[in-house]
């Protein structure tokens, strides 16, 4: 009788267990519907009841004790939404999962094939480095030291002749006077263009070769690599008034003071006419009331740094030699530069590049409001350097343009570099910049500012840092934008 009551109660409890309504405070055998079963051994089964499921093994009861899944509620919905957002964020990430791509690519490859692929990638990386170095290559601009050494060897624009130990040394007054107190005193006693001066030194043992080496030291700041007697050189330094200053220091002195100037750069406006300083009314900054700017300079330095000025100075010297009334006079040669070719606001930048090998855009005279940007000034100065054949100015402007390169002005720099008067070197660097940073460019409005030719050149490169799918989509987007612009123009 007791057994039938226990089995009759087991069915509704099993029903509650299957529906998840069983209380966890009930005994374990009652939760499983095993009122007559003791876990851990197999007792006699209770009498058969069709309404109660048969339990073949007590381990089935343990399986029934597994944690039931919670009903789908607000927490599961939030978890699902969080997973979807995470997957969407991963798919829209700017950085693709390269590791997953490589695993899928190499899943069916052998070790030999993987090794060959690594060697190919290493070869491509080396080829890319070689391509970048080739794009960076350009002829080096000659420094002031080398240009002045060539000036001493060629004797171009020489205005004085020094005679020592039977040898004649054509030289330049401005350089000798600025570099050596001894020559400053000697040249002061013999004024006039083309003076021939004989020299005698108190220091014994100085031959013509050593004297020529000392003159070259004044031009370059370096003594020729010969074995000279150091005590002799010390005695010569005492006679010459001490060792010379660094070359850059004396050239800066010539630029800032204008001492020993034998030429005048005249920056004019309009028709290119200029007036003398006595009638032009110069202001404190050198500007005249008629819009003329005159900057004192030295023919030797101009001729050494620029082939344009070199040819101009040689023609002027030949013309002055044909005028007997100008013989023996130290008259400054006036070199007139038109405003339309070389604007006045670039005068300080130009002279600093000639004398000091530096390009400083802070020296540009800018209006208080408006006016061209620093990038536009650098582009214009580059063209001036090309016109004057002043490589140090041109390459300095190229370096400044590259430093100012940003995604916002990339399209402008590419368009300028591709023109005949632009810089091919800057164009190559801008294209490399576009290839290396193409991934962020592909998701910015800058892509629509690029011309079809520039985009085609970037996409055709083997070193484009972007996936093929992104490259195709960018190409289609640019084509659609170009067609829409053409449609509005029509």
CSV table of C-alpha atoms in Angstrom, one decimal:
chain,number,residue,atom,x,y,z
A,1,UNK,CA,0.0,0.0,0.0
A,2,UNK,CA,2.8,2.3,0.8
A,3,UNK,CA,4.6,1.5,-2.4
A,4,UNK,CA,1.6,2.4,-4.6
A,5,UNK,CA,1.3,5.8,-2.9
A,6,UNK,CA,4.9,6.6,-3.5
A,7,UNK,CA,4.7,5.6,-7.2
A,8,UNK,CA,1.5,7.5,-7.7
A,9,UNK,CA,3.2,10.7,-6.5
A,10,UNK,CA,6.3,10.2,-8.7
A,11,UNK,CA,4.5,11.0,-12.0
A,12,UNK,CA,3.5,14.6,-11.2
A,13,UNK,CA,7.0,15.2,-9.8
A,14,UNK,CA,8.6,14.0,-12.9
A,15,UNK,CA,6.3,16.2,-14.9
A,16,UNK,CA,7.4,19.2,-12.8
A,17,UNK,CA,11.0,18.2,-13.3
A,18,UNK,CA,10.6,18.1,-17.1
A,19,UNK,CA,8.9,21.5,-17.1
A,20,UNK,CA,11.5,23.1,-14.8
A,21,UNK,CA,9.0,23.7,-11.9
A,22,UNK,CA,10.7,21.3,-9.4
A,23,UNK,CA,11.9,22.8,-6.2
A,24,UNK,CA,15.6,22.3,-5.5
A,25,UNK,CA,14.9,21.8,-1.8
A,26,UNK,CA,13.4,18.4,-2.4
A,27,UNK,CA,15.5,15.3,-1.9
A,28,UNK,CA,17.5,14.1,-4.8
A,29,UNK,CA,15.7,10.8,-5.2
A,30,UNK,CA,12.3,12.6,-5.1
A,31,UNK,CA,13.5,15.2,-7.7
A,32,UNK,CA,14.3,12.3,-10.0
A,33,UNK,CA,11.0,10.5,-9.4
A,34,UNK,CA,12.9,7.6,-7.7
A,35,UNK,CA,11.0,7.2,-4.4
A,36,UNK,CA,12.0,3.5,-4.2
A,37,UNK,CA,15.5,3.8,-5.6
A,38,UNK,CA,18.6,4.4,-3.6
A,39,UNK,CA,21.5,6.1,-5.6
A,40,UNK,CA,24.8,4.2,-5.6
A,41,UNK,CA,23.3,0.7,-5.9
A,42,UNK,CA,20.5,-1.0,-7.9
A,43,UNK,CA,17.6,-2.0,-5.7
A,44,UNK,CA,14.4,-3.8,-6.7
A,45,UNK,CA,12.3,-1.7,-9.0
A,46,UNK,CA,8.9,-0.7,-7.8
A,47,UNK,CA,5.8,-2.2,-9.4
A,48,UNK,CA,5.2,-1.2,-13.0
A,49,UNK,CA,2.9,1.8,-13.5
A,50,UNK,CA,2.2,2.8,-17.2
A,51,UNK,CA,1.8,6.5,-16.1
A,52,UNK,CA,5.4,6.6,-14.8
A,53,UNK,CA,8.4,6.5,-17.2
A,54,UNK,CA,10.7,3.5,-16.8
A,55,UNK,CA,14.2,4.5,-15.6
A,56,UNK,CA,16.8,2.0,-16.9
A,57,UNK,CA,19.8,3.4,-15.1
A,58,UNK,CA,20.3,5.8,-12.2
A,59,UNK,CA,22.9,7.8,-14.2
A,60,UNK,CA,20.1,8.9,-16.4
A,61,UNK,CA,18.8,10.6,-13.3
A,62,UNK,CA,22.1,12.4,-12.9
A,63,UNK,CA,21.9,13.7,-16.4
A,64,UNK,CA,18.4,15.0,-15.6
A,65,UNK,CA,20.1,17.1,-12.9
A,66,UNK,CA,22.0,19.2,-15.4
A,67,UNK,CA,21.4,23.0,-15.3
A,68,UNK,CA,18.5,23.8,-17.4
A,69,UNK,CA,18.7,26.7,-19.9
A,70,UNK,CA,17.3,29.9,-18.7
A,71,UNK,CA,14.3,31.2,-20.4
A,72,UNK,CA,15.0,33.7,-23.1
A,73,UNK,CA,14.6,37.0,-21.5
A,74,UNK,CA,16.1,40.5,-21.5
A,75,UNK,CA,19.6,39.3,-20.4
A,76,UNK,CA,20.0,36.8,-23.3
A,77,UNK,CA,18.7,39.4,-25.8
A,78,UNK,CA,21.2,41.9,-24.6
A,79,UNK,CA,24.0,39.3,-24.9
A,80,UNK,CA,23.0,38.5,-28.4
A,81,UNK,CA,22.9,42.2,-29.4
A,82,UNK,CA,26.3,42.7,-27.8
A,83,UNK,CA,27.7,39.8,-29.9
A,84,UNK,CA,26.2,41.2,-33.1
A,85,UNK,CA,27.7,44.6,-32.4
A,86,UNK,CA,31.1,43.1,-31.7
A,87,UNK,CA,31.0,41.1,-35.0
A,88,UNK,CA,29.9,44.2,-36.9
A,89,UNK,CA,32.7,46.2,-35.3
A,90,UNK,CA,35.2,43.6,-36.3
A,91,UNK,CA,34.0,43.5,-39.9
A,92,UNK,CA,34.1,47.3,-40.2
A,93,UNK,CA,37.6,47.5,-38.7
A,94,UNK,CA,40.2,49.5,-40.6
A,95,UNK,CA,42.8,46.8,-39.9
A,96,UNK,CA,42.0,43.5,-41.6
A,97,UNK,CA,42.7,40.2,-39.8
A,98,UNK,CA,45.9,39.4,-41.6
A,99,UNK,CA,46.5,36.4,-39.3
A,100,UNK,CA,43.2,34.8,-40.2
A,101,UNK,CA,43.9,35.4,-43.9
A,102,UNK,CA,47.3,33.8,-43.7
A,103,UNK,CA,46.0,30.8,-41.8
A,104,UNK,CA,43.4,30.3,-44.5
A,105,UNK,CA,46.0,30.7,-47.2
A,106,UNK,CA,48.5,28.4,-45.7
A,107,UNK,CA,46.1,25.7,-44.3
A,108,UNK,CA,46.8,23.3,-47.2
A,109,UNK,CA,50.4,24.2,-47.9
A,110,UNK,CA,53.4,22.1,-47.1
A,111,UNK,CA,56.5,23.3,-45.2
A,112,UNK,CA,58.5,23.8,-48.4
A,113,UNK,CA,55.7,25.9,-50.0
A,114,UNK,CA,55.6,28.1,-46.8
A,115,UNK,CA,59.3,28.5,-46.9
A,116,UNK,CA,59.2,29.5,-50.6
A,117,UNK,CA,56.5,32.0,-49.8
A,118,UNK,CA,58.5,33.6,-47.0
A,119,UNK,CA,61.5,34.0,-49.3
A,120,UNK,CA,59.3,35.6,-51.9
A,121,UNK,CA,57.9,38.1,-49.3
A,122,UNK,CA,61.4,38.9,-48.2
A,123,UNK,CA,62.5,39.6,-51.8
A,124,UNK,CA,59.5,41.8,-52.3
A,125,UNK,CA,60.3,43.8,-49.1
A,126,UNK,CA,63.9,44.3,-50.3
A,127,UNK,CA,62.6,45.3,-53.8
A,128,UNK,CA,60.3,47.9,-52.1
A,129,UNK,CA,63.2,49.3,-50.1
A,130,UNK,CA,65.2,49.6,-53.3
A,131,UNK,CA,62.4,51.3,-55.1
A,132,UNK,CA,62.0,53.8,-52.3
A,133,UNK,CA,65.7,54.6,-52.3
A,134,UNK,CA,65.6,55.0,-56.1
A,135,UNK,CA,62.7,57.5,-55.7
A,136,UNK,CA,64.7,59.4,-53.0
A,137,UNK,CA,67.8,59.7,-55.2
A,138,UNK,CA,68.7,63.1,-56.6
A,139,UNK,CA,71.9,64.9,-57.5
A,140,UNK,CA,73.3,66.5,-54.4
A,141,UNK,CA,73.4,70.3,-54.2
A,142,UNK,CA,76.9,71.7,-54.0
A,143,UNK,CA,77.7,73.4,-50.7
A,144,UNK,CA,79.2,76.8,-50.3
A,145,UNK,CA,82.6,75.4,-49.4
A,146,UNK,CA,82.9,73.4,-52.7
A,147,UNK,CA,81.6,76.3,-54.8
A,148,UNK,CA,84.1,78.7,-53.3
A,149,UNK,CA,86.9,76.2,-53.9
A,150,UNK,CA,85.9,75.9,-57.6
A,151,UNK,CA,85.8,79.8,-57.7
A,152,UNK,CA,89.4,79.9,-56.4
A,153,UNK,CA,90.5,77.3,-59.0
A,154,UNK,CA,88.8,78.9,-62.0
A,155,UNK,CA,89.6,82.6,-61.0
A,156,UNK,CA,86.1,83.7,-62.2
A,157,UNK,CA,85.2,87.3,-61.4
A,158,UNK,CA,88.7,87.9,-59.8
A,159,UNK,CA,89.3,91.6,-59.1
A,160,UNK,CA,92.8,91.6,-57.7
A,161,UNK,CA,96.1,89.8,-58.5
A,162,UNK,CA,98.6,88.8,-55.8
A,163,UNK,CA,102.2,88.2,-56.8
A,164,UNK,CA,104.3,86.2,-54.5
A,165,UNK,CA,107.6,84.4,-55.1
A,166,UNK,CA,107.3,85.0,-58.9
A,167,UNK,CA,103.8,83.4,-59.0
A,168,UNK,CA,100.5,85.3,-59.7
A,169,UNK,CA,97.4,84.4,-57.8
A,170,UNK,CA,94.1,86.0,-59.0
A,171,UNK,CA,91.8,86.5,-56.1
A,172,UNK,CA,88.7,88.3,-54.8
A,173,UNK,CA,88.9,91.3,-52.6
A,174,UNK,CA,85.7,90.7,-50.6
A,175,UNK,CA,86.6,87.1,-49.5
A,176,UNK,CA,90.3,88.0,-48.6
A,177,UNK,CA,89.3,91.1,-46.7
A,178,UNK,CA,86.5,89.4,-44.7
A,179,UNK,CA,88.6,86.4,-43.9
A,180,UNK,CA,92.1,87.8,-43.0
A,181,UNK,CA,93.1,91.0,-41.2
A,182,UNK,CA,96.5,91.0,-43.0
A,183,UNK,CA,94.9,91.1,-46.5
A,184,UNK,CA,92.3,93.6,-45.3
A,185,UNK,CA,95.1,96.1,-44.6
A,186,UNK,CA,97.0,95.3,-47.8
A,187,UNK,CA,94.0,95.7,-50.0
A,188,UNK,CA,93.1,98.9,-48.3
A,189,UNK,CA,96.3,100.4,-49.5
A,190,UNK,CA,95.7,99.3,-53.1
A,191,UNK,CA,92.1,100.2,-54.1
A,192,UNK,CA,90.7,99.8,-57.5
A,193,UNK,CA,89.5,96.9,-59.7
A,194,UNK,CA,92.2,94.7,-61.1
A,195,UNK,CA,95.1,95.9,-58.9
A,196,UNK,CA,98.3,94.0,-59.1
A,197,UNK,CA,99.9,93.7,-55.6
A,198,UNK,CA,103.3,92.2,-54.8
A,199,UNK,CA,103.7,90.6,-51.4
A,200,UNK,CA,106.6,89.8,-49.2
A,201,UNK,CA,106.2,87.9,-45.9
A,202,UNK,CA,108.5,88.2,-42.9
A,203,UNK,CA,108.1,84.5,-42.1
A,204,UNK,CA,110.9,82.5,-43.8
A,205,UNK,CA,110.3,79.2,-45.5
A,206,UNK,CA,107.0,80.0,-47.3
A,207,UNK,CA,107.1,79.1,-51.0
A,208,UNK,CA,104.6,79.7,-53.7
A,209,UNK,CA,102.8,76.3,-53.2
A,210,UNK,CA,102.3,76.9,-49.5
A,211,UNK,CA,101.1,80.5,-50.2
A,212,UNK,CA,98.5,79.1,-52.6
A,213,UNK,CA,97.4,76.6,-50.0
A,214,UNK,CA,96.9,79.4,-47.5
A,215,UNK,CA,94.8,81.3,-50.0
A,216,UNK,CA,92.7,78.2,-50.6
A,217,UNK,CA,92.3,77.9,-46.8
A,218,UNK,CA,90.6,81.3,-46.8
A,219,UNK,CA,88.2,80.2,-49.5
A,220,UNK,CA,87.2,76.8,-48.1
A,221,UNK,CA,88.1,76.8,-44.4
A,222,UNK,CA,90.2,73.7,-44.9
A,223,UNK,CA,93.9,73.3,-45.3
A,224,UNK,CA,95.1,71.2,-48.2
A,225,UNK,CA,96.2,67.7,-47.1
A,226,UNK,CA,99.9,68.3,-47.3
A,227,UNK,CA,102.6,67.7,-44.7
A,228,UNK,CA,103.4,71.2,-43.5
A,229,UNK,CA,105.5,72.3,-40.7
A,230,UNK,CA,103.2,73.1,-37.8
A,231,UNK,CA,105.5,75.6,-36.2
A,232,UNK,CA,105.7,77.4,-39.6
A,233,UNK,CA,102.0,77.5,-39.8
A,234,UNK,CA,101.8,79.0,-36.3
A,235,UNK,CA,104.2,81.8,-37.2
A,236,UNK,CA,102.2,82.5,-40.4
A,237,UNK,CA,99.0,82.7,-38.3
A,238,UNK,CA,100.7,85.3,-36.1
A,239,UNK,CA,101.7,87.4,-39.1
A,240,UNK,CA,98.3,87.1,-40.7
A,241,UNK,CA,96.5,88.2,-37.6
A,242,UNK,CA,95.4,84.9,-36.2
A,243,UNK,CA,93.6,81.8,-37.5
A,244,UNK,CA,90.6,82.5,-39.7
A,245,UNK,CA,87.1,82.3,-38.4
A,246,UNK,CA,84.7,79.6,-39.5
A,247,UNK,CA,83.7,80.1,-43.1
A,248,UNK,CA,80.0,80.4,-42.3
A,249,UNK,CA,80.7,83.1,-39.7
A,250,UNK,CA,82.6,85.4,-42.1
A,251,UNK,CA,80.0,84.8,-44.9
A,252,UNK,CA,77.2,85.8,-42.5
A,253,UNK,CA,79.2,88.9,-41.6
A,254,UNK,CA,79.4,89.8,-45.3
A,255,UNK,CA,75.6,89.2,-45.7
A,256,UNK,CA,74.5,91.2,-42.7
A,257,UNK,CA,76.9,94.1,-42.9
A,258,UNK,CA,77.3,94.5,-46.7
A,259,UNK,CA,81.0,95.4,-46.2
A,260,UNK,CA,83.3,95.2,-49.2
A,261,UNK,CA,80.2,94.9,-51.4
A,262,UNK,CA,80.9,95.3,-55.2
A,263,UNK,CA,77.4,94.5,-56.5
A,264,UNK,CA,73.8,95.6,-55.9
A,265,UNK,CA,70.8,93.4,-56.4
A,266,UNK,CA,67.9,95.7,-57.4
A,267,UNK,CA,64.4,94.3,-57.0
A,268,UNK,CA,62.0,96.4,-59.0
A,269,UNK,CA,58.3,96.5,-59.6
A,270,UNK,CA,56.3,97.0,-62.8
A,271,UNK,CA,58.5,98.1,-65.7
A,272,UNK,CA,61.8,97.0,-64.1
A,273,UNK,CA,63.2,100.6,-63.8
A,274,UNK,CA,65.2,101.4,-60.7
A,275,UNK,CA,66.5,104.6,-59.2
A,276,UNK,CA,69.6,105.4,-57.2
A,277,UNK,CA,69.6,105.3,-53.4
A,278,UNK,CA,70.0,109.0,-53.2
A,279,UNK,CA,66.8,109.8,-55.0
A,280,UNK,CA,64.6,106.8,-54.1
A,281,UNK,CA,64.2,107.6,-50.4
A,282,UNK,CA,64.9,104.2,-48.8
A,283,UNK,CA,63.1,103.4,-45.7
A,284,UNK,CA,64.5,101.6,-42.7
A,285,UNK,CA,63.9,98.2,-44.2
A,286,UNK,CA,65.4,99.0,-47.6
A,287,UNK,CA,62.2,99.7,-49.5
A,288,UNK,CA,62.0,102.9,-51.4
A,289,UNK,CA,59.0,105.1,-52.1
A,290,UNK,CA,59.0,104.0,-55.7
A,291,UNK,CA,58.8,100.3,-54.7
A,292,UNK,CA,62.5,99.5,-55.4
A,293,UNK,CA,64.6,97.3,-53.1
A,294,UNK,CA,68.4,97.3,-53.2
A,295,UNK,CA,70.5,94.7,-51.4
A,296,UNK,CA,74.3,94.9,-51.4
A,297,UNK,CA,76.1,91.7,-52.2
A,298,UNK,CA,79.4,90.4,-53.6
A,299,UNK,CA,80.0,89.3,-57.1
A,300,UNK,CA,82.4,86.6,-56.1
A,301,UNK,CA,79.8,84.8,-53.9
A,302,UNK,CA,77.1,85.2,-56.5
A,303,UNK,CA,79.3,83.9,-59.3
A,304,UNK,CA,80.4,80.9,-57.2
A,305,UNK,CA,76.9,79.8,-56.2
A,306,UNK,CA,74.8,80.3,-59.4
A,307,UNK,CA,75.7,79.8,-63.0
A,308,UNK,CA,73.1,82.4,-63.9
A,309,UNK,CA,74.9,85.1,-61.8
A,310,UNK,CA,78.2,83.8,-63.0
A,311,UNK,CA,77.4,84.4,-66.7
A,312,UNK,CA,75.9,87.8,-65.8
A,313,UNK,CA,78.9,89.0,-63.8
A,314,UNK,CA,81.3,87.9,-66.6
A,315,UNK,CA,79.4,89.9,-69.2
A,316,UNK,CA,79.3,92.9,-66.9
A,317,UNK,CA,83.1,92.7,-66.2
A,318,UNK,CA,83.8,92.5,-70.0
A,319,UNK,CA,81.6,95.5,-70.6
A,320,UNK,CA,83.4,97.5,-67.8
A,321,UNK,CA,86.8,96.6,-69.2
A,322,UNK,CA,85.8,98.3,-72.5
A,323,UNK,CA,85.1,101.6,-70.6
A,324,UNK,CA,88.4,103.3,-69.7
A,325,UNK,CA,86.7,105.8,-67.5
A,326,UNK,CA,85.6,103.0,-65.1
A,327,UNK,CA,89.1,101.6,-64.8
A,328,UNK,CA,90.5,101.7,-61.3
A,329,UNK,CA,87.1,102.6,-59.8
A,330,UNK,CA,85.3,100.4,-57.2
A,331,UNK,CA,81.8,100.9,-58.6
A,332,UNK,CA,79.1,98.5,-57.6
A,333,UNK,CA,77.6,96.4,-60.4
A,334,UNK,CA,73.8,96.8,-60.4
A,335,UNK,CA,71.9,93.6,-61.2
A,336,UNK,CA,68.2,94.4,-61.8
A,337,UNK,CA,65.7,91.7,-61.1
A,338,UNK,CA,62.1,92.1,-62.3
A,339,UNK,CA,59.3,91.7,-59.7
A,340,UNK,CA,57.4,89.4,-62.1
A,341,UNK,CA,60.3,87.0,-62.0
A,342,UNK,CA,61.7,87.3,-58.5
A,343,UNK,CA,59.4,89.2,-56.1
A,344,UNK,CA,60.9,91.5,-53.5
A,345,UNK,CA,59.5,89.5,-50.6
A,346,UNK,CA,61.9,86.6,-51.4
A,347,UNK,CA,65.0,88.8,-51.4
A,348,UNK,CA,66.1,87.8,-47.9
A,349,UNK,CA,65.4,84.1,-48.5
A,350,UNK,CA,67.4,84.2,-51.7
A,351,UNK,CA,70.5,85.8,-50.2
A,352,UNK,CA,70.5,83.5,-47.2
A,353,UNK,CA,70.5,80.5,-49.5
A,354,UNK,CA,73.4,82.0,-51.5
A,355,UNK,CA,75.5,82.9,-48.5
A,356,UNK,CA,74.6,80.4,-45.8
A,357,UNK,CA,73.1,77.3,-47.6
A,358,UNK,CA,69.8,77.6,-45.7
A,359,UNK,CA,66.2,78.1,-46.8
A,360,UNK,CA,64.1,79.9,-44.2
A,361,UNK,CA,60.5,80.7,-45.1
A,362,UNK,CA,60.3,82.9,-41.9
A,363,UNK,CA,62.2,85.5,-43.8
A,364,UNK,CA,59.5,85.9,-46.4
A,365,UNK,CA,57.8,89.4,-46.2
A,366,UNK,CA,54.1,88.5,-45.8
A,367,UNK,CA,51.1,90.8,-45.8
A,368,UNK,CA,49.2,91.3,-42.5
A,369,UNK,CA,46.1,89.5,-43.9
A,370,UNK,CA,45.6,87.0,-46.6
A,371,UNK,CA,48.4,86.3,-49.1
A,372,UNK,CA,49.9,83.0,-50.2
A,373,UNK,CA,50.5,80.1,-47.8
A,374,UNK,CA,53.9,78.7,-46.8
A,375,UNK,CA,53.4,75.8,-49.2
A,376,UNK,CA,52.7,78.2,-52.1
A,377,UNK,CA,55.8,80.3,-51.2
A,378,UNK,CA,57.9,77.1,-51.2
A,379,UNK,CA,56.6,76.1,-54.6
A,380,UNK,CA,57.3,79.6,-56.0
A,381,UNK,CA,60.8,79.7,-54.5
A,382,UNK,CA,61.5,76.3,-56.1
A,383,UNK,CA,60.8,77.8,-59.5
A,384,UNK,CA,63.1,80.8,-58.7
A,385,UNK,CA,65.9,78.4,-57.7
A,386,UNK,CA,65.5,76.5,-61.0
A,387,UNK,CA,65.5,79.8,-62.9
A,388,UNK,CA,68.7,81.0,-61.2
A,389,UNK,CA,70.3,77.5,-61.4
A,390,UNK,CA,70.7,77.7,-57.6
A,391,UNK,CA,70.4,74.0,-56.6
A,392,UNK,CA,70.7,74.6,-52.9
A,393,UNK,CA,67.5,76.8,-53.0
A,394,UNK,CA,65.6,74.3,-55.2
A,395,UNK,CA,66.4,71.3,-53.1
A,396,UNK,CA,65.8,73.2,-49.8
A,397,UNK,CA,62.3,74.1,-51.1
A,398,UNK,CA,61.7,70.4,-52.0
A,399,UNK,CA,62.5,69.3,-48.5
A,400,UNK,CA,60.2,72.0,-47.1
A,401,UNK,CA,57.3,70.9,-49.3
A,402,UNK,CA,57.8,67.3,-48.2
A,403,UNK,CA,57.8,68.3,-44.6
A,404,UNK,CA,54.5,70.2,-45.1
A,405,UNK,CA,52.8,67.3,-46.9
A,406,UNK,CA,49.5,66.3,-45.3
A,407,UNK,CA,46.4,64.5,-46.4
A,408,UNK,CA,44.7,67.8,-46.9
A,409,UNK,CA,47.2,69.2,-49.4
A,410,UNK,CA,48.2,65.9,-51.0
A,411,UNK,CA,46.1,66.6,-54.1
A,412,UNK,CA,47.6,70.0,-54.5
A,413,UNK,CA,51.1,68.8,-54.2
A,414,UNK,CA,50.5,65.9,-56.7
A,415,UNK,CA,49.0,68.3,-59.2
A,416,UNK,CA,51.9,70.8,-58.9
A,417,UNK,CA,54.6,68.1,-59.0
A,418,UNK,CA,53.1,66.6,-62.2
A,419,UNK,CA,53.4,69.9,-64.1
A,420,UNK,CA,56.4,70.8,-66.3
A,421,UNK,CA,57.5,73.5,-63.8
A,422,UNK,CA,57.0,71.3,-60.8
A,423,UNK,CA,59.3,69.0,-59.0
A,424,UNK,CA,59.5,65.4,-60.2
A,425,UNK,CA,61.2,64.4,-57.0
A,426,UNK,CA,58.4,65.9,-54.8
A,427,UNK,CA,55.9,64.1,-57.0
A,428,UNK,CA,57.5,60.7,-56.5
A,429,UNK,CA,57.6,61.2,-52.7
A,430,UNK,CA,53.9,62.2,-52.7
A,431,UNK,CA,52.9,59.1,-54.7
A,432,UNK,CA,54.9,56.9,-52.2
A,433,UNK,CA,53.1,58.7,-49.4
A,434,UNK,CA,49.7,57.9,-51.0
A,435,UNK,CA,50.6,54.2,-51.5
A,436,UNK,CA,51.8,53.8,-47.9
A,437,UNK,CA,48.8,55.5,-46.3
A,438,UNK,CA,46.2,54.4,-48.8
A,439,UNK,CA,44.0,52.6,-46.2
A,440,UNK,CA,43.0,55.8,-44.3
A,441,UNK,CA,42.8,57.7,-47.6
A,442,UNK,CA,40.3,55.2,-48.9
A,443,UNK,CA,37.8,56.2,-46.1
A,444,UNK,CA,38.3,59.9,-46.3
A,445,UNK,CA,37.0,62.7,-48.7
A,446,UNK,CA,40.6,63.2,-49.9
A,447,UNK,CA,40.2,60.3,-52.3
A,448,UNK,CA,37.6,62.2,-54.3
A,449,UNK,CA,40.1,65.1,-54.7
A,450,UNK,CA,42.6,63.0,-56.5
A,451,UNK,CA,42.7,63.0,-60.3
A,452,UNK,CA,42.1,59.7,-62.2
A,453,UNK,CA,45.8,59.7,-63.3
A,454,UNK,CA,47.2,60.0,-59.8
A,455,UNK,CA,44.8,57.3,-58.5
A,456,UNK,CA,45.6,55.0,-61.4
A,457,UNK,CA,49.3,55.3,-60.7
A,458,UNK,CA,48.9,54.5,-57.1
A,459,UNK,CA,46.7,51.5,-57.7
A,460,UNK,CA,49.0,50.1,-60.3
A,461,UNK,CA,51.9,49.8,-57.9
A,462,UNK,CA,52.9,46.4,-56.5
A,463,UNK,CA,53.6,48.0,-53.2
A,464,UNK,CA,50.1,49.4,-52.5
A,465,UNK,CA,49.3,48.9,-48.8
A,466,UNK,CA,45.7,47.9,-49.1
A,467,UNK,CA,43.6,44.9,-50.0
A,468,UNK,CA,42.5,44.2,-53.6
A,469,UNK,CA,38.8,44.6,-52.7
A,470,UNK,CA,39.4,48.0,-51.2
A,471,UNK,CA,41.5,49.1,-54.2
A,472,UNK,CA,38.7,48.1,-56.6
A,473,UNK,CA,36.0,49.9,-54.5
A,474,UNK,CA,38.1,53.1,-54.4
A,475,UNK,CA,38.6,53.0,-58.1
A,476,UNK,CA,34.9,52.6,-58.8
A,477,UNK,CA,34.1,55.4,-56.3
A,478,UNK,CA,36.6,57.8,-58.0
A,479,UNK,CA,35.2,57.0,-61.4
A,480,UNK,CA,31.6,57.7,-60.3
A,481,UNK,CA,32.7,61.0,-58.7
A,482,UNK,CA,34.6,62.0,-61.9
A,483,UNK,CA,31.5,61.2,-64.1
A,484,UNK,CA,29.2,63.1,-61.8
A,485,UNK,CA,31.5,66.2,-61.9
A,486,UNK,CA,31.6,66.0,-65.7
A,487,UNK,CA,27.8,65.8,-65.7
A,488,UNK,CA,27.5,68.9,-63.7
A,489,UNK,CA,30.0,70.7,-65.9
A,490,UNK,CA,28.0,69.9,-68.9
